[in-house]
Amino acid sequence: DCITNLFIHEDMVTATAMAGRSHEDLREITIDLNTGAITAEIAPDTKSPAEECVVKFPVGKDALFYVAGTEERGDGYLYNTQTGQAKVLFTDAADYSLWDDNQSYTSYWSSIGYGYLVYYANKEVSLINLNDGGKRTVLEDIPMKQDMDFFVNNEGTVLSIITHGDDSFDAVRLCLMDLKTMEAWYFDRDLPEGVEEGSRYWNGEYGFVIDAQNTKTDTNYIYLYQYAP
């Protein structure tokens, strides 16, 4: 037996995967992570995306996002399970994890959770909202680079975008974006000498936290950025 394309849902209770006796006999299953039991099994559907897709996960109750291609690059689709129609979101894009400074690929995509994708092409960064039919919004003043971080709060209402320094993990620029209005606020940051940053996380719906430490004095810092809608 084999299991592939495992995707853990945002509720951290259920997961979907492709499973079967062989790679030629895969079916989509839903797994209860608390008990390990398979709670549903979906039979093959002639309207479903091709089983050779390399990425596949549900969007709400009536849609699937999937990428058809290879492990390195492919075409992204938003598939409506009710109508059987698939909308093309991007073509010939590489997974963002394959980004390199030489830009071996011309376009990249990454899932950041809560039904959102980040897409880079033609030196432009966009946010794709799968919950809204794949609507694309260009992110102004955000140059895409290697090892950027994207954090959506637990409510799915605000996105923070971290741009790292060239040779450090420090956040040299922070962007907070309202996912309802798509308004964004940018902060350029310059840390004191000897301060190194660590974890980043949301504190409630509107507070974004960056932990840091002065390696010379062992002093700990907490930077709190409060978004006010």
PDB file of C-alpha atoms in Angstrom:
ATOM      1  CA  ASP A   1       0.000   0.000   0.000  1.00  0.00           C
ATOM      2  CA  CYS A   2       1.114   3.593  -0.600  1.00  0.00           C
ATOM      3  CA  ILE A   3       0.050   7.042   0.596  1.00  0.00           C
ATOM      4  CA  THR A   4       1.078  10.270  -1.122  1.00  0.00           C
ATOM      5  CA  ASN A   5       0.125  13.975  -1.336  1.00  0.00           C
ATOM      6  CA  LEU A   6      -0.685  14.186   2.375  1.00  0.00           C
ATOM      7  CA  PHE A   7      -2.244  17.543   3.323  1.00  0.00           C
ATOM      8  CA  ILE A   8      -3.090  18.512   6.915  1.00  0.00           C
ATOM      9  CA  HIS A   9      -6.092  20.809   7.162  1.00  0.00           C
ATOM     10  CA  GLU A  10      -5.984  24.083   9.086  1.00  0.00           C
ATOM     11  CA  ASP A  11      -8.148  22.632  11.889  1.00  0.00           C
ATOM     12  CA  MET A  12      -5.213  20.248  12.620  1.00  0.00           C
ATOM     13  CA  VAL A  13      -7.793  17.485  13.089  1.00  0.00           C
ATOM     14  CA  THR A  14      -8.278  16.131   9.591  1.00  0.00           C
ATOM     15  CA  ALA A  15      -6.010  15.410   6.645  1.00  0.00           C
ATOM     16  CA  THR A  16      -6.487  14.332   3.057  1.00  0.00           C
ATOM     17  CA  ALA A  17      -4.205  12.091   1.048  1.00  0.00           C
ATOM     18  CA  MET A  18      -4.032   9.881  -2.014  1.00  0.00           C
ATOM     19  CA  ALA A  19      -3.857   6.214  -1.034  1.00  0.00           C
ATOM     20  CA  GLY A  20      -4.096   2.815  -2.688  1.00  0.00           C
ATOM     21  CA  ARG A  21      -2.498  -0.540  -3.235  1.00  0.00           C
ATOM     22  CA  SER A  22      -0.194   0.974  -5.851  1.00  0.00           C
ATOM     23  CA  HIS A  23       0.517   4.293  -7.585  1.00  0.00           C
ATOM     24  CA  GLU A  24      -1.835   3.176 -10.369  1.00  0.00           C
ATOM     25  CA  ASP A  25      -4.737   2.666  -7.947  1.00  0.00           C
ATOM     26  CA  LEU A  26      -4.829   5.843  -5.855  1.00  0.00           C
ATOM     27  CA  ARG A  27      -7.988   7.185  -4.198  1.00  0.00           C
ATOM     28  CA  GLU A  28      -8.513  10.356  -2.174  1.00  0.00           C
ATOM     29  CA  ILE A  29      -9.092   9.674   1.520  1.00  0.00           C
ATOM     30  CA  THR A  30      -9.857  11.787   4.592  1.00  0.00           C
ATOM     31  CA  ILE A  31      -8.072  10.900   7.836  1.00  0.00           C
ATOM     32  CA  ASP A  32      -9.046  11.712  11.418  1.00  0.00           C
ATOM     33  CA  LEU A  33      -5.706  12.708  12.988  1.00  0.00           C
ATOM     34  CA  ASN A  34      -6.953  12.124  16.530  1.00  0.00           C
ATOM     35  CA  THR A  35      -7.860   8.483  15.989  1.00  0.00           C
ATOM     36  CA  GLY A  36      -5.979   7.665  12.800  1.00  0.00           C
ATOM     37  CA  ALA A  37      -9.197   6.364  11.283  1.00  0.00           C
ATOM     38  CA  ILE A  38     -10.099   6.851   7.649  1.00  0.00           C
ATOM     39  CA  THR A  39     -13.396   8.707   7.840  1.00  0.00           C
ATOM     40  CA  ALA A  40     -14.152   8.972   4.118  1.00  0.00           C
ATOM     41  CA  GLU A  41     -13.040   7.548   0.846  1.00  0.00           C
ATOM     42  CA  ILE A  42     -13.905   9.177  -2.460  1.00  0.00           C
ATOM     43  CA  ALA A  43     -14.253   6.980  -5.498  1.00  0.00           C
ATOM     44  CA  PRO A  44     -12.593   8.036  -8.753  1.00  0.00           C
ATOM     45  CA  ASP A  45     -14.518  10.721 -10.645  1.00  0.00           C
ATOM     46  CA  THR A  46     -14.094  11.356 -14.338  1.00  0.00           C
ATOM     47  CA  LYS A  47     -14.401  15.090 -13.621  1.00  0.00           C
ATOM     48  CA  SER A  48     -11.644  15.089 -11.007  1.00  0.00           C
ATOM     49  CA  PRO A  49      -8.157  16.501 -11.663  1.00  0.00           C
ATOM     50  CA  ALA A  50      -5.633  14.112 -13.132  1.00  0.00           C
ATOM     51  CA  GLU A  51      -4.263  11.682 -10.575  1.00  0.00           C
ATOM     52  CA  GLU A  52      -0.710  12.471 -11.694  1.00  0.00           C
ATOM     53  CA  CYS A  53      -0.982  15.972 -10.168  1.00  0.00           C
ATOM     54  CA  VAL A  54       1.904  16.661  -7.796  1.00  0.00           C
ATOM     55  CA  VAL A  55      -0.027  18.905  -5.367  1.00  0.00           C
ATOM     56  CA  LYS A  56      -3.686  18.745  -4.432  1.00  0.00           C
ATOM     57  CA  PHE A  57      -5.699  20.132  -1.537  1.00  0.00           C
ATOM     58  CA  PRO A  58      -9.293  21.215  -0.893  1.00  0.00           C
ATOM     59  CA  VAL A  59     -10.465  24.842  -0.901  1.00  0.00           C
ATOM     60  CA  GLY A  60     -13.700  25.165   1.032  1.00  0.00           C
ATOM     61  CA  LYS A  61     -16.424  22.640   0.235  1.00  0.00           C
ATOM     62  CA  ASP A  62     -16.663  22.969  -3.525  1.00  0.00           C
ATOM     63  CA  ALA A  63     -13.150  23.433  -4.874  1.00  0.00           C
ATOM     64  CA  LEU A  64      -9.720  21.858  -5.171  1.00  0.00           C
ATOM     65  CA  PHE A  65      -6.375  23.433  -5.890  1.00  0.00           C
ATOM     66  CA  TYR A  66      -3.942  21.246  -7.796  1.00  0.00           C
ATOM     67  CA  VAL A  67      -0.686  21.457  -9.706  1.00  0.00           C
ATOM     68  CA  ALA A  68      -0.148  19.252 -12.739  1.00  0.00           C
ATOM     69  CA  GLY A  69       3.407  18.693 -13.876  1.00  0.00           C
ATOM     70  CA  THR A  70       6.577  17.463 -12.227  1.00  0.00           C
ATOM     71  CA  GLU A  71       7.984  17.741  -8.705  1.00  0.00           C
ATOM     72  CA  GLU A  72       9.947  20.807  -9.840  1.00  0.00           C
ATOM     73  CA  ARG A  73       7.422  22.814 -11.870  1.00  0.00           C
ATOM     74  CA  GLY A  74       3.888  22.712 -13.184  1.00  0.00           C
ATOM     75  CA  ASP A  75       0.588  24.408 -13.982  1.00  0.00           C
ATOM     76  CA  GLY A  76      -1.759  25.483 -11.178  1.00  0.00           C
ATOM     77  CA  TYR A  77      -5.547  25.053 -11.355  1.00  0.00           C
ATOM     78  CA  LEU A  78      -8.584  25.844  -9.222  1.00  0.00           C
ATOM     79  CA  TYR A  79     -11.094  23.072  -9.827  1.00  0.00           C
ATOM     80  CA  ASN A  80     -14.826  23.442  -9.059  1.00  0.00           C
ATOM     81  CA  THR A  81     -16.120  20.059  -7.885  1.00  0.00           C
ATOM     82  CA  GLN A  82     -19.729  21.042  -8.613  1.00  0.00           C
ATOM     83  CA  THR A  83     -19.310  22.156 -12.220  1.00  0.00           C
ATOM     84  CA  GLY A  84     -16.244  20.111 -13.158  1.00  0.00           C
ATOM     85  CA  GLN A  85     -14.572  23.254 -14.509  1.00  0.00           C
ATOM     86  CA  ALA A  86     -10.911  24.099 -13.843  1.00  0.00           C
ATOM     87  CA  LYS A  87      -9.510  27.648 -13.921  1.00  0.00           C
ATOM     88  CA  VAL A  88      -5.852  28.117 -14.837  1.00  0.00           C
ATOM     89  CA  LEU A  89      -4.067  30.122 -12.115  1.00  0.00           C
ATOM     90  CA  PHE A  90      -0.494  29.925 -13.429  1.00  0.00           C
ATOM     91  CA  THR A  91       1.614  27.972 -15.896  1.00  0.00           C
ATOM     92  CA  ASP A  92       5.095  26.444 -15.754  1.00  0.00           C
ATOM     93  CA  ALA A  93       5.865  27.743 -12.258  1.00  0.00           C
ATOM     94  CA  ALA A  94       8.342  26.200  -9.812  1.00  0.00           C
ATOM     95  CA  ASP A  95       7.739  25.572  -6.140  1.00  0.00           C
ATOM     96  CA  TYR A  96       9.115  28.503  -4.101  1.00  0.00           C
ATOM     97  CA  SER A  97      11.333  26.112  -2.140  1.00  0.00           C
ATOM     98  CA  LEU A  98      13.423  25.776  -5.335  1.00  0.00           C
ATOM     99  CA  TRP A  99      14.161  29.523  -5.468  1.00  0.00           C
ATOM    100  CA  ASP A 100      17.792  30.472  -5.983  1.00  0.00           C
ATOM    101  CA  ASP A 101      19.486  33.815  -6.553  1.00  0.00           C
ATOM    102  CA  ASN A 102      20.385  32.809 -10.097  1.00  0.00           C
ATOM    103  CA  GLN A 103      16.658  32.474 -10.807  1.00  0.00           C
ATOM    104  CA  SER A 104      16.887  29.187 -12.628  1.00  0.00           C
ATOM    105  CA  TYR A 105      13.115  29.453 -13.058  1.00  0.00           C
ATOM    106  CA  THR A 106      11.164  32.513 -14.181  1.00  0.00           C
ATOM    107  CA  SER A 107       8.109  32.017 -11.970  1.00  0.00           C
ATOM    108  CA  TYR A 108       7.406  30.543  -8.532  1.00  0.00           C
ATOM    109  CA  TRP A 109       4.417  29.751  -6.349  1.00  0.00           C
ATOM    110  CA  SER A 110       3.888  28.905  -2.685  1.00  0.00           C
ATOM    111  CA  SER A 111       0.876  28.042  -0.529  1.00  0.00           C
ATOM    112  CA  ILE A 112       0.774  30.134   2.678  1.00  0.00           C
ATOM    113  CA  GLY A 113      -2.403  28.599   4.108  1.00  0.00           C
ATOM    114  CA  TYR A 114      -5.970  29.793   4.617  1.00  0.00           C
ATOM    115  CA  GLY A 115      -6.664  29.520   0.896  1.00  0.00           C
ATOM    116  CA  TYR A 116      -3.914  31.887  -0.284  1.00  0.00           C
ATOM    117  CA  LEU A 117      -0.998  31.453  -2.677  1.00  0.00           C
ATOM    118  CA  VAL A 118       1.974  33.704  -3.308  1.00  0.00           C
ATOM    119  CA  TYR A 119       2.959  33.871  -6.972  1.00  0.00           C
ATOM    120  CA  TYR A 120       6.051  35.462  -8.531  1.00  0.00           C
ATOM    121  CA  ALA A 121       6.474  36.151 -12.258  1.00  0.00           C
ATOM    122  CA  ASN A 122       7.854  38.958 -14.418  1.00  0.00           C
ATOM    123  CA  LYS A 123       9.546  40.485 -11.351  1.00  0.00           C
ATOM    124  CA  GLU A 124       6.120  40.949  -9.766  1.00  0.00           C
ATOM    125  CA  VAL A 125       4.727  39.400  -6.572  1.00  0.00           C
ATOM    126  CA  SER A 126       1.021  38.574  -6.391  1.00  0.00           C
ATOM    127  CA  LEU A 127      -1.334  37.122  -3.805  1.00  0.00           C
ATOM    128  CA  ILE A 128      -3.851  34.622  -5.198  1.00  0.00           C
ATOM    129  CA  ASN A 129      -7.051  34.192  -3.184  1.00  0.00           C
ATOM    130  CA  LEU A 130      -8.365  30.684  -3.793  1.00  0.00           C
ATOM    131  CA  ASN A 131     -11.395  31.449  -1.622  1.00  0.00           C
ATOM    132  CA  ASP A 132     -12.421  34.138  -4.116  1.00  0.00           C
ATOM    133  CA  GLY A 133     -12.163  32.159  -7.331  1.00  0.00           C
ATOM    134  CA  GLY A 134      -8.414  32.664  -7.727  1.00  0.00           C
ATOM    135  CA  LYS A 135      -8.515  36.470  -7.646  1.00  0.00           C
ATOM    136  CA  ARG A 136      -5.000  37.899  -7.983  1.00  0.00           C
ATOM    137  CA  THR A 137      -3.703  41.040  -6.244  1.00  0.00           C
ATOM    138  CA  VAL A 138      -0.284  42.512  -7.012  1.00  0.00           C
ATOM    139  CA  LEU A 139       1.787  43.227  -3.884  1.00  0.00           C
ATOM    140  CA  GLU A 140       3.410  46.594  -4.437  1.00  0.00           C
ATOM    141  CA  ASP A 141       6.924  47.424  -3.184  1.00  0.00           C
ATOM    142  CA  ILE A 142       7.761  43.815  -2.264  1.00  0.00           C
ATOM    143  CA  PRO A 143      10.764  42.477  -4.183  1.00  0.00           C
ATOM    144  CA  MET A 144      10.657  38.685  -4.134  1.00  0.00           C
ATOM    145  CA  LYS A 145      13.824  37.024  -2.880  1.00  0.00           C
ATOM    146  CA  GLN A 146      15.018  33.821  -1.296  1.00  0.00           C
ATOM    147  CA  ASP A 147      13.860  32.845   2.210  1.00  0.00           C
ATOM    148  CA  MET A 148      10.996  35.294   2.591  1.00  0.00           C
ATOM    149  CA  ASP A 149       8.413  34.375   5.230  1.00  0.00           C
ATOM    150  CA  PHE A 150       4.639  34.733   5.003  1.00  0.00           C
ATOM    151  CA  PHE A 151       2.446  34.443   8.112  1.00  0.00           C
ATOM    152  CA  VAL A 152      -1.368  34.518   8.065  1.00  0.00           C
ATOM    153  CA  ASN A 153      -2.970  35.040  11.480  1.00  0.00           C
ATOM    154  CA  ASN A 154      -5.216  32.320  12.931  1.00  0.00           C
ATOM    155  CA  GLU A 155      -8.327  34.243  11.918  1.00  0.00           C
ATOM    156  CA  GLY A 156      -7.196  34.409   8.293  1.00  0.00           C
ATOM    157  CA  THR A 157      -7.661  38.199   8.231  1.00  0.00           C
ATOM    158  CA  VAL A 158      -4.143  39.686   8.256  1.00  0.00           C
ATOM    159  CA  LEU A 159      -0.953  38.648   6.455  1.00  0.00           C
ATOM    160  CA  SER A 160       2.557  39.540   7.558  1.00  0.00           C
ATOM    161  CA  ILE A 161       5.423  39.402   5.063  1.00  0.00           C
ATOM    162  CA  ILE A 162       9.016  39.262   6.283  1.00  0.00           C
ATOM    163  CA  THR A 163      11.913  40.266   4.021  1.00  0.00           C
ATOM    164  CA  HIS A 164      15.256  39.033   5.369  1.00  0.00           C
ATOM    165  CA  GLY A 165      18.617  40.755   5.174  1.00  0.00           C
ATOM    166  CA  ASP A 166      21.054  39.490   2.574  1.00  0.00           C
ATOM    167  CA  ASP A 167      23.191  37.600   5.082  1.00  0.00           C
ATOM    168  CA  SER A 168      20.946  37.247   8.135  1.00  0.00           C
ATOM    169  CA  PHE A 169      17.651  35.975   9.462  1.00  0.00           C
ATOM    170  CA  ASP A 170      16.753  39.487  10.641  1.00  0.00           C
ATOM    171  CA  ALA A 171      13.636  41.132   9.232  1.00  0.00           C
ATOM    172  CA  VAL A 172      14.809  44.230   7.369  1.00  0.00           C
ATOM    173  CA  ARG A 173      11.296  44.914   6.119  1.00  0.00           C
ATOM    174  CA  LEU A 174       7.916  43.984   7.571  1.00  0.00           C
ATOM    175  CA  CYS A 175       4.633  44.263   5.720  1.00  0.00           C
ATOM    176  CA  LEU A 176       1.200  43.863   7.339  1.00  0.00           C
ATOM    177  CA  MET A 177      -1.669  43.364   4.904  1.00  0.00           C
ATOM    178  CA  ASP A 178      -5.419  43.395   5.565  1.00  0.00           C
ATOM    179  CA  LEU A 179      -6.713  40.398   3.605  1.00  0.00           C
ATOM    180  CA  LYS A 180     -10.219  41.861   3.429  1.00  0.00           C
ATOM    181  CA  THR A 181      -9.332  45.265   1.982  1.00  0.00           C
ATOM    182  CA  MET A 182      -5.882  44.308   0.604  1.00  0.00           C
ATOM    183  CA  GLU A 183      -4.429  47.471   2.148  1.00  0.00           C
ATOM    184  CA  ALA A 184      -0.806  47.105   3.225  1.00  0.00           C
ATOM    185  CA  TRP A 185       1.572  48.891   5.614  1.00  0.00           C
ATOM    186  CA  TYR A 186       5.366  48.642   5.292  1.00  0.00           C
ATOM    187  CA  PHE A 187       8.061  49.052   7.923  1.00  0.00           C
ATOM    188  CA  ASP A 188      11.770  49.245   7.130  1.00  0.00           C
ATOM    189  CA  ARG A 189      13.754  48.006  10.118  1.00  0.00           C
ATOM    190  CA  ASP A 190      17.336  48.603  11.273  1.00  0.00           C
ATOM    191  CA  LEU A 191      18.385  46.566  14.299  1.00  0.00           C
ATOM    192  CA  PRO A 192      20.969  47.701  16.863  1.00  0.00           C
ATOM    193  CA  GLU A 193      24.411  46.128  16.611  1.00  0.00           C
ATOM    194  CA  GLY A 194      24.620  42.698  18.215  1.00  0.00           C
ATOM    195  CA  VAL A 195      20.865  42.012  18.112  1.00  0.00           C
ATOM    196  CA  GLU A 196      19.785  38.818  16.391  1.00  0.00           C
ATOM    197  CA  GLU A 197      16.191  37.865  15.759  1.00  0.00           C
ATOM    198  CA  GLY A 198      14.505  34.545  16.392  1.00  0.00           C
ATOM    199  CA  SER A 199      10.895  33.404  16.219  1.00  0.00           C
ATOM    200  CA  ARG A 200       8.026  35.360  14.670  1.00  0.00           C
ATOM    201  CA  TYR A 201       4.360  34.745  15.420  1.00  0.00           C
ATOM    202  CA  TRP A 202       0.917  36.290  15.768  1.00  0.00           C
ATOM    203  CA  ASN A 203      -0.262  37.307  19.238  1.00  0.00           C
ATOM    204  CA  GLY A 204      -4.030  37.412  18.869  1.00  0.00           C
ATOM    205  CA  GLU A 205      -5.652  38.647  15.671  1.00  0.00           C
ATOM    206  CA  TYR A 206      -3.809  41.948  15.331  1.00  0.00           C
ATOM    207  CA  GLY A 207      -0.478  41.688  17.156  1.00  0.00           C
ATOM    208  CA  PHE A 208       2.614  40.424  15.330  1.00  0.00           C
ATOM    209  CA  VAL A 209       5.650  39.559  17.471  1.00  0.00           C
ATOM    210  CA  ILE A 210       9.343  39.224  16.651  1.00  0.00           C
ATOM    211  CA  ASP A 211      11.633  37.822  19.361  1.00  0.00           C
ATOM    212  CA  ALA A 212      15.274  38.939  19.484  1.00  0.00           C
ATOM    213  CA  GLN A 213      18.371  38.787  21.666  1.00  0.00           C
ATOM    214  CA  ASN A 214      21.472  40.909  22.103  1.00  0.00           C
ATOM    215  CA  THR A 215      24.249  38.337  21.822  1.00  0.00           C
ATOM    216  CA  LYS A 216      26.726  40.614  23.622  1.00  0.00           C
ATOM    217  CA  THR A 217      24.626  41.397  26.701  1.00  0.00           C
ATOM    218  CA  ASP A 218      22.233  38.408  26.669  1.00  0.00           C
ATOM    219  CA  THR A 219      19.354  40.899  26.745  1.00  0.00           C
ATOM    220  CA  ASN A 220      16.076  39.616  25.300  1.00  0.00           C
ATOM    221  CA  TYR A 221      13.773  41.803  23.226  1.00  0.00           C
ATOM    222  CA  ILE A 222      10.184  41.502  22.057  1.00  0.00           C
ATOM    223  CA  TYR A 223       9.102  43.641  19.119  1.00  0.00           C
ATOM    224  CA  LEU A 224       5.308  43.970  18.955  1.00  0.00           C
ATOM    225  CA  TYR A 225       3.645  45.407  15.864  1.00  0.00           C
ATOM    226  CA  GLN A 226      -0.030  46.099  16.431  1.00  0.00           C
ATOM    227  CA  TYR A 227      -2.264  46.232  13.388  1.00  0.00           C
ATOM    228  CA  ALA A 228      -5.320  48.463  13.831  1.00  0.00           C
ATOM    229  CA  PRO A 229      -8.103  47.836  11.255  1.00  0.00           C
TER     230      PRO A 229
END
